[in-house]
Coordinates of C-alpha atoms in Angstrom, one line a residue:
X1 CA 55.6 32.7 177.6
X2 CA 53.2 34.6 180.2
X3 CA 54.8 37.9 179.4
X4 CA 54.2 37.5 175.1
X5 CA 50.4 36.3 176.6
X6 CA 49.6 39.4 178.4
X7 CA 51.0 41.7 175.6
X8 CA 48.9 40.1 173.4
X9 CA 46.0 40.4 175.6
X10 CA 47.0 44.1 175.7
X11 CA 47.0 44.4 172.1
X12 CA 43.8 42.9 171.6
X13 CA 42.2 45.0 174.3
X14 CA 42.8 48.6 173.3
X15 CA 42.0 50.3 169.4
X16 CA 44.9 49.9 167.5
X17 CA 46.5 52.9 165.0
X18 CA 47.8 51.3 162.5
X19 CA 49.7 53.4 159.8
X20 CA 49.1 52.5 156.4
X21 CA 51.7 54.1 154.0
X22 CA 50.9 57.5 154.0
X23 CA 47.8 57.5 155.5
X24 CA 46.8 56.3 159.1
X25 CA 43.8 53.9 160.4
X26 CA 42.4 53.7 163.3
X27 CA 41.1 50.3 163.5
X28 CA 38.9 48.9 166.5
X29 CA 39.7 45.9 167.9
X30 CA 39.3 42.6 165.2
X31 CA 40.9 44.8 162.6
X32 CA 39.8 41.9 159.9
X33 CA 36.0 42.6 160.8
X34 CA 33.9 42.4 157.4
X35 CA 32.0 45.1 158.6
X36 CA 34.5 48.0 158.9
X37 CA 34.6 50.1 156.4
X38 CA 37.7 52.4 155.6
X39 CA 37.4 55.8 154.3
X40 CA 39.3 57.6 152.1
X41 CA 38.8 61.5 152.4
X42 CA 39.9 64.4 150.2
X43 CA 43.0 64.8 150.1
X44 CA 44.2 68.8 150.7
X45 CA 45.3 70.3 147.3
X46 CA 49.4 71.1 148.3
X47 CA 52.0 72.4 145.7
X48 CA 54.3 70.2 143.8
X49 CA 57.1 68.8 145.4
X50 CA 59.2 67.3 142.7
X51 CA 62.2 68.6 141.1
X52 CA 65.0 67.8 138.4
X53 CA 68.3 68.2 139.2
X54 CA 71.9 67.8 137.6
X55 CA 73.7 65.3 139.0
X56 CA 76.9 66.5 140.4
X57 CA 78.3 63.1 138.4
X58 CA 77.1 64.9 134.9
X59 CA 74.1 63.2 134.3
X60 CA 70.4 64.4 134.1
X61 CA 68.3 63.5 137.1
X62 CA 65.1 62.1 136.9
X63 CA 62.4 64.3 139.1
X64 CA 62.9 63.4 143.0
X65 CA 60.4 63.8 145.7
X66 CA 62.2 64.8 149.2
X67 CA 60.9 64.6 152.6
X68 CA 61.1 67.4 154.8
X69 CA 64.2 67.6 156.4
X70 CA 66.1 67.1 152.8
X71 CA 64.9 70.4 151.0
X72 CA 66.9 72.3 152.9
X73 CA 69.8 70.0 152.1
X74 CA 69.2 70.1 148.7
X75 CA 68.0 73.4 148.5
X76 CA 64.1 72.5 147.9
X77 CA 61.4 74.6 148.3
X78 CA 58.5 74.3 150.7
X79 CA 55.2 72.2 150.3
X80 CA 55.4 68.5 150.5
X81 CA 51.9 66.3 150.6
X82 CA 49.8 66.0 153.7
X83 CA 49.6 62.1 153.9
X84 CA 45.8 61.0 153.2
X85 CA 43.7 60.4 156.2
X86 CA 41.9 56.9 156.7
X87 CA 39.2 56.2 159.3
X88 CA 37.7 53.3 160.4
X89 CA 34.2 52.9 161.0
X90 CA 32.9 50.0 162.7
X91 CA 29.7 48.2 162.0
X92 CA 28.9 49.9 158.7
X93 CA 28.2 48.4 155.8
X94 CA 30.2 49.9 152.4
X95 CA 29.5 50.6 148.7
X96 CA 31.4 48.3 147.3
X97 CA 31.5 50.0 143.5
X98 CA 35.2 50.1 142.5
X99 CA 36.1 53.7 141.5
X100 CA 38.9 55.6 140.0
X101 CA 38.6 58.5 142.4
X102 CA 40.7 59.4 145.1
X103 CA 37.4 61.5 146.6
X104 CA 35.3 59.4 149.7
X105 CA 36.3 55.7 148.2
X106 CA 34.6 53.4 150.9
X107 CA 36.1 49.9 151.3
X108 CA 35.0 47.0 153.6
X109 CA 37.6 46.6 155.4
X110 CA 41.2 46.9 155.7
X111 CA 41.9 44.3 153.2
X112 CA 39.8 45.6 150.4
X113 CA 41.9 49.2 151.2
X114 CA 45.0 48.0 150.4
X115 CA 43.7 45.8 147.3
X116 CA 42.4 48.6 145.6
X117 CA 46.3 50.6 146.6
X118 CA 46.3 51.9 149.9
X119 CA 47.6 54.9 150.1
X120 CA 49.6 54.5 147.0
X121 CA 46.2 54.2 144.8
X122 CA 47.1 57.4 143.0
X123 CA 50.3 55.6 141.3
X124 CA 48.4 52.8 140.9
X125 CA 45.8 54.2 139.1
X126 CA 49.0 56.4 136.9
X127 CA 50.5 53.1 135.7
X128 CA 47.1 51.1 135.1
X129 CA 46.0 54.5 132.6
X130 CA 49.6 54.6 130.6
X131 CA 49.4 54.0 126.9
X132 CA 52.9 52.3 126.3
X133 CA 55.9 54.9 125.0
X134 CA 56.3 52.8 121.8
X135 CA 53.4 51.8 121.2
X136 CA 49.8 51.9 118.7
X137 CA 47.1 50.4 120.1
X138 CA 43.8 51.9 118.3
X139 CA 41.8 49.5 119.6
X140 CA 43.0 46.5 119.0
X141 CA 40.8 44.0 121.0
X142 CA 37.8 45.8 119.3
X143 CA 39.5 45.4 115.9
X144 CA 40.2 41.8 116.8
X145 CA 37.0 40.6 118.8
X146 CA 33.8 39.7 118.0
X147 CA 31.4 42.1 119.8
X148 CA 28.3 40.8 122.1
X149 CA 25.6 39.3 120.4
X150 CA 23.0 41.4 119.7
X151 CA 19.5 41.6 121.1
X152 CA 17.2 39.3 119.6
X153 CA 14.2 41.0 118.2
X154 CA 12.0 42.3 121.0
X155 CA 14.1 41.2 123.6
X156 CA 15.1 43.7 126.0
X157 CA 18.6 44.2 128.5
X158 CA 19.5 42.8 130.6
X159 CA 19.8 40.2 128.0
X160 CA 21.7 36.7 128.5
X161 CA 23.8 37.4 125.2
X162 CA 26.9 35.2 126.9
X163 CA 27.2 32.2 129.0
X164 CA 30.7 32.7 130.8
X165 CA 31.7 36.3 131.0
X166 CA 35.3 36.8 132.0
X167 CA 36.0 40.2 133.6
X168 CA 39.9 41.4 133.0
X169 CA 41.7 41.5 129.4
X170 CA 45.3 41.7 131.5
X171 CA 47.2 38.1 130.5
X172 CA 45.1 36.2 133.3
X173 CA 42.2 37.2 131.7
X174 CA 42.8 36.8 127.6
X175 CA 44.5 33.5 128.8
X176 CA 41.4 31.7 130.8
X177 CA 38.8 33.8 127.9
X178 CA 40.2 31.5 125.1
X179 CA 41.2 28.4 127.3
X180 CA 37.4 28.4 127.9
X181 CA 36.5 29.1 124.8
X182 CA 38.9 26.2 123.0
X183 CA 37.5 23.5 125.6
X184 CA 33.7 24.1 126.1
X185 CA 34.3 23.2 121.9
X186 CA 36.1 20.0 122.3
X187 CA 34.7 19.0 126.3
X188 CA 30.7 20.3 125.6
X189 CA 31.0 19.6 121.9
X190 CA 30.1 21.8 118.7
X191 CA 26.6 21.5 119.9
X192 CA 26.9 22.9 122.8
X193 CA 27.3 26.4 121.6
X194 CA 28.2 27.7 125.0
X195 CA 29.4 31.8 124.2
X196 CA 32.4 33.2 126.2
X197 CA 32.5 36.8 126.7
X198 CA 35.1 39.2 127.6
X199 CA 34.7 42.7 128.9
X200 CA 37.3 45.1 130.2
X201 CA 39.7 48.2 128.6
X202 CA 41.0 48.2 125.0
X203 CA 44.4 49.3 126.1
X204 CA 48.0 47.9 125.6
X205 CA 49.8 45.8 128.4
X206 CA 52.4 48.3 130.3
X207 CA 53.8 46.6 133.1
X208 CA 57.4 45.3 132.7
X209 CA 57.0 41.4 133.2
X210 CA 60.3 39.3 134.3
X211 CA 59.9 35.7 133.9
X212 CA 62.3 32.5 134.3
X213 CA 63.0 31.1 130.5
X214 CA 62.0 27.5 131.4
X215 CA 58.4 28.6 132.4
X216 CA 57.8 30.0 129.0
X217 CA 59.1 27.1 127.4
X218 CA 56.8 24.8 128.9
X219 CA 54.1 26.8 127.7
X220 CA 55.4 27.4 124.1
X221 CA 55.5 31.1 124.6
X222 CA 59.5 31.5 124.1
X223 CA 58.2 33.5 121.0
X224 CA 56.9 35.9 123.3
X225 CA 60.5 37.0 125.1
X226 CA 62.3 40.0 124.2
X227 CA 65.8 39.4 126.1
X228 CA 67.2 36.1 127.9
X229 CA 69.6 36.6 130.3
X230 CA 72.1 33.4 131.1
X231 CA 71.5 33.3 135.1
X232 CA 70.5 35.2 137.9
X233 CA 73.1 37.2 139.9
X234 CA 71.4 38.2 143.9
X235 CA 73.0 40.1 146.7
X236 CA 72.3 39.5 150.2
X237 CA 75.1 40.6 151.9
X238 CA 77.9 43.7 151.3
X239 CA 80.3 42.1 150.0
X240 CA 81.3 39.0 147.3
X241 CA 80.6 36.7 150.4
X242 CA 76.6 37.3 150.0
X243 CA 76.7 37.1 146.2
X244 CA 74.4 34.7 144.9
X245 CA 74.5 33.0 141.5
X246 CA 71.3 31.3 140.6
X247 CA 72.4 29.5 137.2
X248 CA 69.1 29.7 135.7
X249 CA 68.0 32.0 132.8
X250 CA 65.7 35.1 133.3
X251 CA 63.9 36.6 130.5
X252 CA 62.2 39.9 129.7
X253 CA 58.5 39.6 128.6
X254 CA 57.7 41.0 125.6
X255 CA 54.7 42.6 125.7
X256 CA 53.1 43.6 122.6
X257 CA 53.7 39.9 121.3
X258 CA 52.3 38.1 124.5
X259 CA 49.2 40.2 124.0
X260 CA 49.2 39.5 120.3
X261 CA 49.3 36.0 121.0
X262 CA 46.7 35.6 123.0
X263 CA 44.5 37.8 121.4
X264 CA 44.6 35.5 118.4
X265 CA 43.6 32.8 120.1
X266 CA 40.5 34.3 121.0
X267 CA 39.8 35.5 118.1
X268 CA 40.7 31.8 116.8
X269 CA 38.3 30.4 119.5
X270 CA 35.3 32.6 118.9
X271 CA 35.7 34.6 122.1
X272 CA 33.1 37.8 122.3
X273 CA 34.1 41.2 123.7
X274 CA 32.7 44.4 124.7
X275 CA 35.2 47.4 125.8
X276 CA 33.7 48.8 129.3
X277 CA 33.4 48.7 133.1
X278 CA 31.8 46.3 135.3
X279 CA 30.1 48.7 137.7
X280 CA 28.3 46.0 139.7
X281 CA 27.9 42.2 139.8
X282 CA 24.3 40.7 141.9
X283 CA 24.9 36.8 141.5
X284 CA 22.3 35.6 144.2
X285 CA 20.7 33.6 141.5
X286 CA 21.8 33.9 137.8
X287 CA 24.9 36.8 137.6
X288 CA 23.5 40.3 136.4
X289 CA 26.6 42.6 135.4
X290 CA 26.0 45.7 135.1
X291 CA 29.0 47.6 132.9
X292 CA 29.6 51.0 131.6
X293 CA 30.2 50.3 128.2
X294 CA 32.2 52.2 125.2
X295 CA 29.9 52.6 122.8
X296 CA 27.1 53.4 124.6
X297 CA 29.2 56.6 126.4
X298 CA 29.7 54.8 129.5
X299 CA 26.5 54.2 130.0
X300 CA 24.9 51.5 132.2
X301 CA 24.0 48.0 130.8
X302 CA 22.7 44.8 132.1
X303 CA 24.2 41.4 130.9
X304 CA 22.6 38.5 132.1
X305 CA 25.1 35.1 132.1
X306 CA 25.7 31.9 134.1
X307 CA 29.0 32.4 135.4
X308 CA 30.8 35.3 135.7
X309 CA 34.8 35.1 136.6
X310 CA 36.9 38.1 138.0
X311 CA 40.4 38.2 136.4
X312 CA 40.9 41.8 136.3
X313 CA 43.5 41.9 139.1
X314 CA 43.4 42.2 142.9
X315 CA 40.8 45.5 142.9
X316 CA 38.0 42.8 141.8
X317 CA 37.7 42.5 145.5
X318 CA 34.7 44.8 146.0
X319 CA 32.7 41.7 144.2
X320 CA 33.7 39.2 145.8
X321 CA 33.2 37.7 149.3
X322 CA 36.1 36.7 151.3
X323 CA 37.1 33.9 154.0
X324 CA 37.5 35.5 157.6
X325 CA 40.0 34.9 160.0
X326 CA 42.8 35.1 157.8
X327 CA 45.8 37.1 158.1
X328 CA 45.6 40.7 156.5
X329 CA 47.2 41.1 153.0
X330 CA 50.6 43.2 152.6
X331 CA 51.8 44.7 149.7
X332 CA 54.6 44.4 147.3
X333 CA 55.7 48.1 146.0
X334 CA 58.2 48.8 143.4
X335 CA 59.4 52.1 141.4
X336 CA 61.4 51.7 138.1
X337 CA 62.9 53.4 135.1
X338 CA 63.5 53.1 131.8
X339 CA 66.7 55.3 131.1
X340 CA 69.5 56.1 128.6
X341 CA 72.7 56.0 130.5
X342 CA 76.3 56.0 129.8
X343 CA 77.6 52.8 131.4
X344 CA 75.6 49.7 132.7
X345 CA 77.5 48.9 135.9
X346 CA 76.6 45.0 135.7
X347 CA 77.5 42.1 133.8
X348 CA 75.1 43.0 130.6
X349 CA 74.7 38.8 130.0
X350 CA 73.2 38.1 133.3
X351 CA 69.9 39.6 135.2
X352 CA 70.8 41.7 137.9
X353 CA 68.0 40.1 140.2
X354 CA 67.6 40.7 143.8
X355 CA 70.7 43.5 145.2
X356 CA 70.1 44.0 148.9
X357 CA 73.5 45.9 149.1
X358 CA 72.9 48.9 151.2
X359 CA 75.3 51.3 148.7
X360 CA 73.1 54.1 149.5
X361 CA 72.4 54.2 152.9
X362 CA 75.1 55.3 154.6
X363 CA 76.8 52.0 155.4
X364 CA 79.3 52.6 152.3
X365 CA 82.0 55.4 152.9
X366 CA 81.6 58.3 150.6
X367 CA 78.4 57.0 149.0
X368 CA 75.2 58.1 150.5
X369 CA 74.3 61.7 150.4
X370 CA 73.2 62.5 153.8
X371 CA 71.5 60.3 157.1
X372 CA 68.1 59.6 156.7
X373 CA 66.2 60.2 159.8
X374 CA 62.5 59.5 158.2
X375 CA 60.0 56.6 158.2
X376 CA 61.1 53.3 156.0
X377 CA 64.3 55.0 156.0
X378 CA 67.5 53.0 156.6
X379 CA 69.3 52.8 159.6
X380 CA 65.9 53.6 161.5
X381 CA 64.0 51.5 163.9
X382 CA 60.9 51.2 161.0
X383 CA 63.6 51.1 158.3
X384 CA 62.2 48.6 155.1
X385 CA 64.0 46.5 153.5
X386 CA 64.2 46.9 149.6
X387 CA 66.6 45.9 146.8
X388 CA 67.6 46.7 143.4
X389 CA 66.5 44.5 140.2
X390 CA 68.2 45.9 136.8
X391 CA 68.2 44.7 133.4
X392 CA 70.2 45.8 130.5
X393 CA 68.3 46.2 127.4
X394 CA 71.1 46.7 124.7
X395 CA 72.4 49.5 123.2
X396 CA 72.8 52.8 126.2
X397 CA 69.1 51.4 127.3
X398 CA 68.4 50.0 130.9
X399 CA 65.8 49.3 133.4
X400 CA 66.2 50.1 137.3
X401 CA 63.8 49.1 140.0
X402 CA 63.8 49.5 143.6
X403 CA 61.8 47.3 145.2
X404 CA 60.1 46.5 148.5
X405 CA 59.3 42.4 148.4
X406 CA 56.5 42.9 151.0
X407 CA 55.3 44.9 153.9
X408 CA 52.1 44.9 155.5
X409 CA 52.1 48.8 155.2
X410 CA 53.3 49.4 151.7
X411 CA 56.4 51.5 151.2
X412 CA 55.5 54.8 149.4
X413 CA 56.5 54.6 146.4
X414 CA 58.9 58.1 147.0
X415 CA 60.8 56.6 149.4
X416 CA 61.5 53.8 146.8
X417 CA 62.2 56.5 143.9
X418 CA 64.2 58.3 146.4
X419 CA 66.3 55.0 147.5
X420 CA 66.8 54.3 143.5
X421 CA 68.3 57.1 142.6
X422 CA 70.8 57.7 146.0
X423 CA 71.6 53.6 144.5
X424 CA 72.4 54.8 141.1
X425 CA 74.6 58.0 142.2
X426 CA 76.6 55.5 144.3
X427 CA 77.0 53.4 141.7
X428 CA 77.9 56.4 139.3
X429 CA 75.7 55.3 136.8
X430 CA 75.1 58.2 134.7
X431 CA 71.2 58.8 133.3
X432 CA 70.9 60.7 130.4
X433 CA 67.2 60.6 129.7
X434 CA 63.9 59.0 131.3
X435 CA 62.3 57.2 129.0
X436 CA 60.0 55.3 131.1
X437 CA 58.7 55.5 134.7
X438 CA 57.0 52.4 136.5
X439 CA 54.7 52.2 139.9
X440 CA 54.2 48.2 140.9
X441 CA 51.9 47.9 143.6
X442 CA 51.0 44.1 144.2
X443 CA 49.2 43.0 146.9
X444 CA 50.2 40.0 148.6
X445 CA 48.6 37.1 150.7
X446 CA 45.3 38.0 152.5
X447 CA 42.1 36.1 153.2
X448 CA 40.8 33.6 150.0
X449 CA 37.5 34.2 148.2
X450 CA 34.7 32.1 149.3
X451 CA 33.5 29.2 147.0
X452 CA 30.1 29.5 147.5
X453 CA 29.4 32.2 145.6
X454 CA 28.1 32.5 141.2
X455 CA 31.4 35.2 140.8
X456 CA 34.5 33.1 140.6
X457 CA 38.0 34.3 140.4
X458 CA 41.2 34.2 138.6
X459 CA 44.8 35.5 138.5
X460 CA 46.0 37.4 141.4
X461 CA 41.9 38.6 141.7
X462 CA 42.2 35.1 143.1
X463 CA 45.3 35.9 145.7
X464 CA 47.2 33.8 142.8
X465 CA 50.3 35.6 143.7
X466 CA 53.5 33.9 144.8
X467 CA 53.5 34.8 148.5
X468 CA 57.3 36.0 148.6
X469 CA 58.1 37.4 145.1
X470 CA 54.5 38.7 144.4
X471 CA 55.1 36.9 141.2
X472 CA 51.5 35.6 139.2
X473 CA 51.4 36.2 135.1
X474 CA 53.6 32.8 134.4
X475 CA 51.3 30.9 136.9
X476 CA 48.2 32.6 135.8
X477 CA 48.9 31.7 131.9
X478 CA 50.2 27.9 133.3
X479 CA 46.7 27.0 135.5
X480 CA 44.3 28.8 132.9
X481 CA 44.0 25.3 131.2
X482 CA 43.5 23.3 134.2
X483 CA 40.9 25.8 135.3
X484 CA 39.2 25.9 132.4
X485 CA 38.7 22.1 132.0
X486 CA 37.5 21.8 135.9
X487 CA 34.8 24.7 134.7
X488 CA 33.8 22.7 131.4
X489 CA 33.8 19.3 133.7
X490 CA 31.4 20.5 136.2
X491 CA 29.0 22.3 133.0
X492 CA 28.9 19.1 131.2
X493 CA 27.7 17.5 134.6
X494 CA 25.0 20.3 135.9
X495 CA 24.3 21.1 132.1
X496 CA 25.2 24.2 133.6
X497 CA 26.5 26.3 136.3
X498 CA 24.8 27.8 140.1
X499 CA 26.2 28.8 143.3
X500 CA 26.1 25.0 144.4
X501 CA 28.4 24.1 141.3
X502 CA 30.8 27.0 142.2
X503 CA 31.4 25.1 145.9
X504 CA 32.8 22.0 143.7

């Protein structure tokens, strides 16, 4: 109608302030311009503002971060976290060399910002460093992987010591490394002697993966599950009238055996490795990666291959180019636990999979502690939606999650620790001990890479990321073979690989 017209016209007229978790933008009109650039500045150093507490049920809390207007509640001292600041700054062009620092990151636009974790990069960047409670690693791709060839005699880097160099060694990335490395064998022939590298951390995987049973099945990874759970039990409404029953049974990836899997396969499949971090990618004409590799201290190092393909998650951005005019990507955020309790509060046989009950806001007499008046909070104008997904995991173990499906500004991940434990207090569900604490940050939809480029990409560096569960590791391990054969296809056909065959 006229009057949706004109406030559109209004919208599109005047600079827009858009908030961005904790942090704030202010982005010119054409927010999805290529050439903004989005700046992350120091944050100001501010005292801790987490706290353990006994819970007046008897049970130990795990730490809590409070807004303002709760310490006094809860009797909290002073000193919660200025909110980073973000500014936008049109018609520059940005470093695009990924970085693990919070300090003057510089991202192309407002797409790239929230791929590499918005506002809630610090978390990010907690659960992507976290060696896994129970587990060794010692370098287990290393001990496993062939390294790089070596330099032939007077031959100097960069060096073209691999054909296909797959970036990522997450389950994307092992998965396509030795689907390509099995096929260019039997597709290319023994003659062919095409090499497939691999380059990325030698670390464990650490994020909890939830999968439907029939999807491992398919792919003859059932071996690879540590709990099934019979079906699916959802919540969308407050009472037994919006319980859902999905008869269909979930299952708890295990993790050290997925990885174990697939890292004999590419030790089976002659698959090369080298422990680092790609720094920088230039594929105008052949692909020249530069890494920061292990064993030479981090130090620079120039590869030379024919194809290089990004599988090392949704950060991979800053190498790739991207389709304009697409909608702006949002972000999935969840915060989970790992806890000894006294009592699981579900059925124990059945995953506890999407609770949208609203048993801690205020809605259930007697069960939430106090109103909350705050952003995302609920029963405010900005309120979020989020839900609870819990497993049991035998014995007095369980894992809790609050999570936010998707928002276009992420929920902080304190309001969702917050919200989780208000949720469990209602549902007098005693915690003993943390064992384990989990930030997932996935983004979700945004623009496409472009084809026409010598960098391809995989997994969810790909937007491969089911658009309304933010689900992508059963999908990636599913189309790694189908990928692979289209690459080895298009080889045979070019004897070999350019921009022009990466349009095909």
């Amino acid at each position: 109608d006229s009057d949706s017209k004109e406030r559109e016209r209004e919208r599109e007229s005047r600079e827009m302030t858009v908030v961005l978790g904790g942090g704030v933008a202010s982005i010119p009109k054409g927010r999805t311009n290529q050439q903004s650039v989005v700046v992350v500045t120091k944050p100001q150093a501010q005292p801790s503002c987490c706290s353990s507490r006994r819970n007046k049920r008897g049970g130990v809390s795990f730490p809590l971060p409070l807004a303002g207007n709760q310490r006094r509640h809860l009797g909290h001292r002073s000193g919660f976290p200025k909110p980073l600041r973000v500014v936008a700054e049109e018609n520059s062009v940005a470093e695009t060399t990924p970085s693990t620092s919070e300090i003057d990151l510089k991202f192309r636009d407002l797409n790239d910002y929230v791929r590499h974790g918005g506002s809630e990069r610090k978390w990010l960047l907690a659960q992507a460093n976290k060696t896994h409670k129970n587990k060794t690693h010692d370098k287990k791709i290393s001990s496993l992987l062939k390294p790089f060839p070596p330099l032939s005699e007077g031959e100097t880097s960069p060096s073209k010591r691999v054909d296909i160099l797959v970036v990522g060694c997450g389950p994307a990335g092992l998965a396509l490394a030795c689907e390509l490395a099995e096929k260019s064998k039997t597709m290319l022939g023994s003659g062919s002697d095409v090499k497939i590298g691999l380059v990325g951390p030698d670390v464990p995987f650490v994020n909890t993966y939830g999968v439907w049973e029939d999807e491992f099945q398919e792919l003859g990874l059932t071996h690879c599950l540590e709990k099934v759970y019979k079906d699916a039990v959802n919540y969308f409404g407050e009472d037994e009238k919006g319980r859902v029953q999905v008869p269909r049974k979930y299952a708890k990836v295990d993790l050290q055996k997925l990885q174990d899997h697939l890292l004999k396969r590419c030790k089976d499949a002659g698959v090369f490795y080298e422990e680092g971090e790609v720094s920088k990618i230039d594929g105008e004409k052949k692909v020249d990666v530069v890494m920061k590799t292990a064993k030479n201290n981090m130090a620079n190092e120039h590869i030379n291959c024919d194809l290089a393909i990004l599988a090392s998650g949704a950060a991979s951005s800053a190498f790739l180019e991207y389709e304009t005019g697409a909608p702006d990507a949002g972000a999935q955020t969840a915060y989970g636990v790992e806890v000894e309790i006294e009592d699981y509060p579900f059925d124990k046989n059945s995953m506890h999979f999407m609770d949208f009950r609203r048993h801690h806001s205020g809605l259930w007499p007697g069960t939430a502690l106090e109103s909350r008046t705050e952003d995302w909070s609920w029963g405010t104008k900005k309120e979020m939606p989020s839900f609870l997904y819990a497993m049991y995991l035998g014995g007095n173990k369980a894992f809790f999650q609050e999570t936010c499906l998707v928002s276009k500004d992420a929920v902080p991940f304190k309001v969702l620790k917050r919200r989780l434990k208000t949720r469990l207090d209602s549902l007098d569900v005693k915690v003993k001990r943390v064992l384990d604490e989990e930030w997932s940050y996935i983004p979700v939809g945004g623009p496409l890479p472009k084809p026409e480029q010598n960098v391809l990409a995989y997994g969810a560096a790909a937007n491969l990321v089911h658009p309304a569960s933010g689900y992508s590791v059963a999908k990636s391990l599913t189309l790694a073979p189908t990928f692979a054969s289209e690459i080895c296809e298009i080889w045979k056909s070019r004897k070999g690989w350019d921009r022009d065959a990466s349009e095909e």
